CSV table of C-alpha atoms in Angstrom, one decimal:
chain,number,residue,atom,x,y,z
A,229,UNK,CA,35.1,-3.5,9.7
A,230,UNK,CA,33.4,-6.6,8.3
A,231,UNK,CA,34.7,-5.7,4.7
A,232,UNK,CA,32.5,-7.1,1.9
A,233,UNK,CA,29.7,-9.4,3.1
A,234,UNK,CA,27.9,-11.7,0.7
A,235,UNK,CA,24.8,-13.7,1.4
A,236,UNK,CA,23.9,-16.4,1.0
A,237,UNK,CA,27.0,-18.5,0.8
A,238,UNK,CA,25.3,-21.4,-1.0
A,239,UNK,CA,22.1,-21.5,-3.0
A,240,UNK,CA,20.3,-24.1,-5.1
A,241,UNK,CA,17.7,-22.8,-7.5
A,242,UNK,CA,15.3,-24.5,-10.0
A,243,UNK,CA,15.4,-23.3,-13.6
A,244,UNK,CA,13.1,-20.3,-14.0
A,245,UNK,CA,13.2,-19.2,-10.4
A,246,UNK,CA,14.4,-15.7,-9.4
A,247,UNK,CA,16.6,-14.7,-6.5
A,248,UNK,CA,18.7,-11.8,-5.2
A,249,UNK,CA,22.3,-12.2,-4.2
A,250,UNK,CA,23.1,-9.7,-1.4
A,251,UNK,CA,26.3,-7.7,-1.1
A,252,UNK,CA,27.1,-5.1,1.5
A,253,UNK,CA,30.3,-3.3,2.4
A,254,UNK,CA,31.1,-1.1,5.4
A,255,UNK,CA,34.2,0.6,4.1
A,256,UNK,CA,32.5,3.6,2.4
A,257,UNK,CA,33.8,2.4,-1.0
A,258,UNK,CA,32.4,4.2,-4.0
A,259,UNK,CA,33.0,1.5,-6.6
A,260,UNK,CA,31.3,-2.0,-6.4
A,261,UNK,CA,31.3,-4.8,-8.9
A,262,UNK,CA,29.9,-8.3,-9.4
A,263,UNK,CA,32.0,-11.1,-11.0
A,264,UNK,CA,31.2,-14.7,-11.7
A,265,UNK,CA,33.9,-17.3,-11.6
A,266,UNK,CA,33.8,-20.4,-13.7
A,267,UNK,CA,36.4,-23.2,-14.0
A,268,UNK,CA,38.9,-22.4,-16.7
A,269,UNK,CA,37.4,-18.9,-17.4
A,270,UNK,CA,38.7,-16.8,-14.6
A,271,UNK,CA,36.5,-14.0,-13.3
A,272,UNK,CA,34.2,-12.2,-15.6
A,273,UNK,CA,32.5,-8.8,-14.8
A,274,UNK,CA,28.7,-8.9,-14.7
A,275,UNK,CA,27.8,-5.4,-13.6
A,276,UNK,CA,29.5,-2.5,-11.8
A,277,UNK,CA,28.7,0.7,-10.0
A,278,UNK,CA,30.7,3.9,-9.5
A,279,UNK,CA,28.4,5.2,-6.9
A,280,UNK,CA,24.8,5.3,-5.5
A,281,UNK,CA,22.3,5.5,-8.4
A,282,UNK,CA,24.9,4.7,-11.1
A,283,UNK,CA,25.4,1.3,-12.6
A,284,UNK,CA,26.7,-0.1,-15.9
A,285,UNK,CA,27.1,-3.4,-17.7
A,286,UNK,CA,30.2,-5.5,-17.7
A,287,UNK,CA,31.2,-8.4,-19.9
A,288,UNK,CA,28.4,-10.8,-19.2
A,289,UNK,CA,25.3,-8.9,-18.1
A,290,UNK,CA,22.5,-10.9,-19.7
A,291,UNK,CA,20.1,-12.4,-17.2
A,292,UNK,CA,21.2,-10.2,-14.3
A,293,UNK,CA,20.0,-6.9,-12.9
A,294,UNK,CA,21.5,-4.6,-10.4
A,295,UNK,CA,20.7,-1.4,-8.6
A,296,UNK,CA,22.6,0.8,-6.2
A,297,UNK,CA,20.3,2.7,-3.9
A,298,UNK,CA,22.9,3.2,-1.2
A,299,UNK,CA,26.7,3.3,-1.0
A,300,UNK,CA,26.8,0.2,1.1
A,301,UNK,CA,24.6,-2.2,-0.8
A,302,UNK,CA,24.8,-3.7,-4.3
A,303,UNK,CA,22.4,-6.6,-4.8
A,304,UNK,CA,22.5,-8.8,-7.9
A,305,UNK,CA,19.2,-10.1,-9.2
A,306,UNK,CA,18.7,-13.2,-11.3
A,307,UNK,CA,15.5,-12.7,-13.2
A,308,UNK,CA,14.9,-16.3,-14.4
A,309,UNK,CA,17.6,-18.7,-13.4
A,310,UNK,CA,19.2,-20.9,-16.0
A,311,UNK,CA,21.7,-23.8,-15.6
A,312,UNK,CA,24.3,-21.6,-17.4
A,313,UNK,CA,24.2,-19.3,-14.4
A,314,UNK,CA,25.6,-22.0,-12.2
A,315,UNK,CA,28.7,-20.4,-10.9
A,316,UNK,CA,30.5,-18.8,-8.0
A,317,UNK,CA,29.6,-15.1,-7.7
A,318,UNK,CA,31.9,-12.5,-6.1
A,319,UNK,CA,31.1,-9.0,-5.1
A,320,UNK,CA,34.0,-6.6,-4.8
A,321,UNK,CA,34.4,-3.0,-3.7
A,322,UNK,CA,37.1,-0.3,-4.1
A,323,UNK,CA,37.8,3.2,-2.8
A,324,UNK,CA,37.9,5.9,-5.4
A,325,UNK,CA,41.4,6.9,-6.3
A,326,UNK,CA,42.9,3.7,-4.9
A,327,UNK,CA,43.6,0.5,-6.7
A,328,UNK,CA,42.8,-2.9,-5.3
A,329,UNK,CA,39.4,-4.4,-5.0
A,330,UNK,CA,38.3,-6.0,-1.7
A,331,UNK,CA,36.4,-9.2,-2.6
A,332,UNK,CA,33.7,-11.0,-0.6
A,333,UNK,CA,33.9,-14.7,0.1
A,334,UNK,CA,31.5,-15.6,-2.7
A,335,UNK,CA,28.1,-17.2,-3.2
A,336,UNK,CA,28.1,-20.6,-4.8
A,337,UNK,CA,24.9,-20.9,-6.9
A,338,UNK,CA,23.7,-24.1,-8.5
A,339,UNK,CA,20.7,-24.0,-10.9
A,340,UNK,CA,19.1,-27.3,-11.6
B,24,UNK,CA,37.5,-13.2,-26.9
B,25,UNK,CA,40.2,-13.7,-24.4
B,26,UNK,CA,41.8,-10.3,-23.8
B,27,UNK,CA,44.2,-11.6,-21.2
B,28,UNK,CA,45.8,-15.0,-21.7
B,29,UNK,CA,47.5,-16.7,-18.7
B,30,UNK,CA,49.8,-19.6,-18.5
B,31,UNK,CA,50.4,-22.2,-17.3
B,32,UNK,CA,47.1,-23.5,-16.1
B,33,UNK,CA,48.8,-25.3,-13.2
B,34,UNK,CA,52.3,-25.3,-11.7
B,35,UNK,CA,54.1,-27.5,-9.2
B,36,UNK,CA,57.2,-26.0,-7.6
B,37,UNK,CA,59.4,-27.3,-4.9
B,38,UNK,CA,59.8,-25.4,-1.7
B,39,UNK,CA,62.5,-22.8,-2.1
B,40,UNK,CA,62.1,-22.7,-5.9
B,41,UNK,CA,60.9,-19.9,-8.2
B,42,UNK,CA,57.4,-19.9,-9.4
B,43,UNK,CA,56.8,-18.0,-12.7
B,44,UNK,CA,53.3,-17.2,-14.2
B,45,UNK,CA,52.9,-15.4,-17.4
B,46,UNK,CA,50.2,-13.3,-18.9
B,47,UNK,CA,49.7,-11.6,-22.3
B,48,UNK,CA,47.2,-8.9,-23.2
B,49,UNK,CA,45.8,-7.6,-26.4
B,50,UNK,CA,44.3,-4.2,-25.6
B,51,UNK,CA,47.0,-1.5,-25.7
B,52,UNK,CA,44.7,0.9,-23.8
B,53,UNK,CA,45.2,-1.2,-20.6
B,54,UNK,CA,47.3,0.7,-18.1
B,55,UNK,CA,46.9,-1.2,-14.9
B,56,UNK,CA,48.1,-4.8,-14.3
B,57,UNK,CA,47.4,-6.4,-11.0
B,58,UNK,CA,47.9,-9.9,-9.7
B,59,UNK,CA,45.3,-11.5,-7.3
B,60,UNK,CA,45.8,-14.5,-5.1
B,61,UNK,CA,42.9,-16.8,-4.2
B,62,UNK,CA,42.8,-19.5,-1.5
B,63,UNK,CA,40.1,-22.2,-1.7
B,64,UNK,CA,36.7,-21.0,-0.4
B,65,UNK,CA,37.9,-17.3,-0.3
B,66,UNK,CA,37.6,-14.4,-2.6
B,67,UNK,CA,40.6,-13.1,-4.6
B,68,UNK,CA,43.0,-10.7,-2.8
B,69,UNK,CA,45.3,-8.1,-4.4
B,70,UNK,CA,48.9,-9.3,-4.3
B,71,UNK,CA,50.8,-6.8,-6.3
B,72,UNK,CA,50.2,-4.4,-9.2
B,73,UNK,CA,52.1,-2.5,-11.8
B,74,UNK,CA,51.6,0.5,-14.2
B,75,UNK,CA,53.2,0.5,-17.6
B,76,UNK,CA,55.7,3.3,-16.8
B,77,UNK,CA,58.0,0.8,-15.0
B,78,UNK,CA,59.4,-2.5,-16.1
B,79,UNK,CA,59.6,-4.2,-12.7
B,80,UNK,CA,58.0,-4.0,-9.3
B,81,UNK,CA,59.1,-6.0,-6.3
B,82,UNK,CA,57.3,-6.5,-3.0
B,83,UNK,CA,59.0,-9.0,-0.7
B,84,UNK,CA,59.2,-12.3,-2.5
B,85,UNK,CA,56.8,-11.2,-5.3
B,86,UNK,CA,58.0,-9.5,-8.4
B,87,UNK,CA,56.1,-8.3,-11.5
B,88,UNK,CA,58.0,-8.0,-14.7
B,89,UNK,CA,56.4,-6.0,-17.4
B,90,UNK,CA,57.3,-5.8,-21.2
B,91,UNK,CA,55.2,-3.2,-22.8
B,92,UNK,CA,56.4,-3.8,-26.4
B,93,UNK,CA,55.6,-7.5,-26.1
B,94,UNK,CA,52.3,-6.8,-24.2
B,95,UNK,CA,53.3,-9.4,-21.6
B,96,UNK,CA,53.7,-9.4,-17.9
B,97,UNK,CA,54.7,-12.1,-15.4
B,98,UNK,CA,54.7,-12.8,-11.7
B,99,UNK,CA,57.8,-14.3,-10.1
B,100,UNK,CA,57.5,-15.8,-6.6
B,101,UNK,CA,61.0,-16.2,-5.1
B,102,UNK,CA,61.7,-18.8,-2.4
B,103,UNK,CA,58.3,-20.3,-2.9
B,104,UNK,CA,56.7,-21.7,0.3
B,105,UNK,CA,53.9,-24.2,0.9
B,106,UNK,CA,51.7,-21.3,2.1
B,107,UNK,CA,52.0,-19.8,-1.4
B,108,UNK,CA,49.9,-22.7,-2.7
B,109,UNK,CA,46.9,-20.9,-4.2
B,110,UNK,CA,45.3,-19.9,-7.5
B,111,UNK,CA,46.8,-16.8,-9.0
B,112,UNK,CA,45.0,-14.5,-11.5
B,113,UNK,CA,46.5,-11.8,-13.6
B,114,UNK,CA,44.3,-9.0,-14.7
B,115,UNK,CA,44.3,-5.8,-16.7
B,116,UNK,CA,42.3,-2.7,-17.1
B,117,UNK,CA,42.2,0.9,-18.3
B,118,UNK,CA,42.2,2.8,-15.1
B,119,UNK,CA,41.3,0.7,-12.1
B,120,UNK,CA,37.7,0.0,-13.0
B,121,UNK,CA,36.7,-2.8,-15.3
B,122,UNK,CA,39.2,-5.5,-14.6
B,123,UNK,CA,39.7,-8.2,-17.2
B,124,UNK,CA,41.0,-11.4,-15.6
B,125,UNK,CA,43.2,-14.2,-16.9
B,126,UNK,CA,42.0,-17.8,-16.5
B,127,UNK,CA,44.1,-18.5,-13.4
B,128,UNK,CA,47.1,-20.6,-12.5
B,129,UNK,CA,46.8,-23.2,-9.7
B,130,UNK,CA,50.2,-23.2,-7.9
B,131,UNK,CA,51.2,-26.1,-5.6
B,132,UNK,CA,54.4,-25.7,-3.7
B,133,UNK,CA,55.6,-29.1,-2.5
B,134,UNK,CA,57.3,-29.3,0.9
């Protein structure tokens, strides 16, 4: 099992550009989430999904879109990057009925 | 709005000592309180978690103490080791789904 795989590991974007952060898990986990981690602010939930075809907003959803067409994949799309979106992004997954999220190793995004 | 407040921001403990990190929450609907450990360049990993029907949970050197009336919970690391040096996050949620994280505590255990 590879666990939760995030790509790319690093990315630099110019303001206004769009991009997709990829997240894939091979554990057949129903629940998947995207968090952003900023210094002094902990991790904040962006979007989450309870299964294929079902997504919902978290605490800081503005500027981000998600979709869940398969159980395995949960991409995060930045529509028009802004410097405020400079952060480390983590994808996480969890098996229904069990606690404990498995996190990916993160994508460090810089918007200039 | 900080729903989960964590302190201290950083902590230095000597090897063999006890590390204590505290968290306070506001939402009385929260019923799940995990602690995550994060090493540099890695994602957080679940360390230990507690539900509000118990006041303490111990796993090896790690103990969660929970005070429902005060809406506080804490992580105690006994016999702290240099390998415990990491950032620790408390979190809370209703059910297991939408975790709300604290701001993190950077722990350094000196040899």
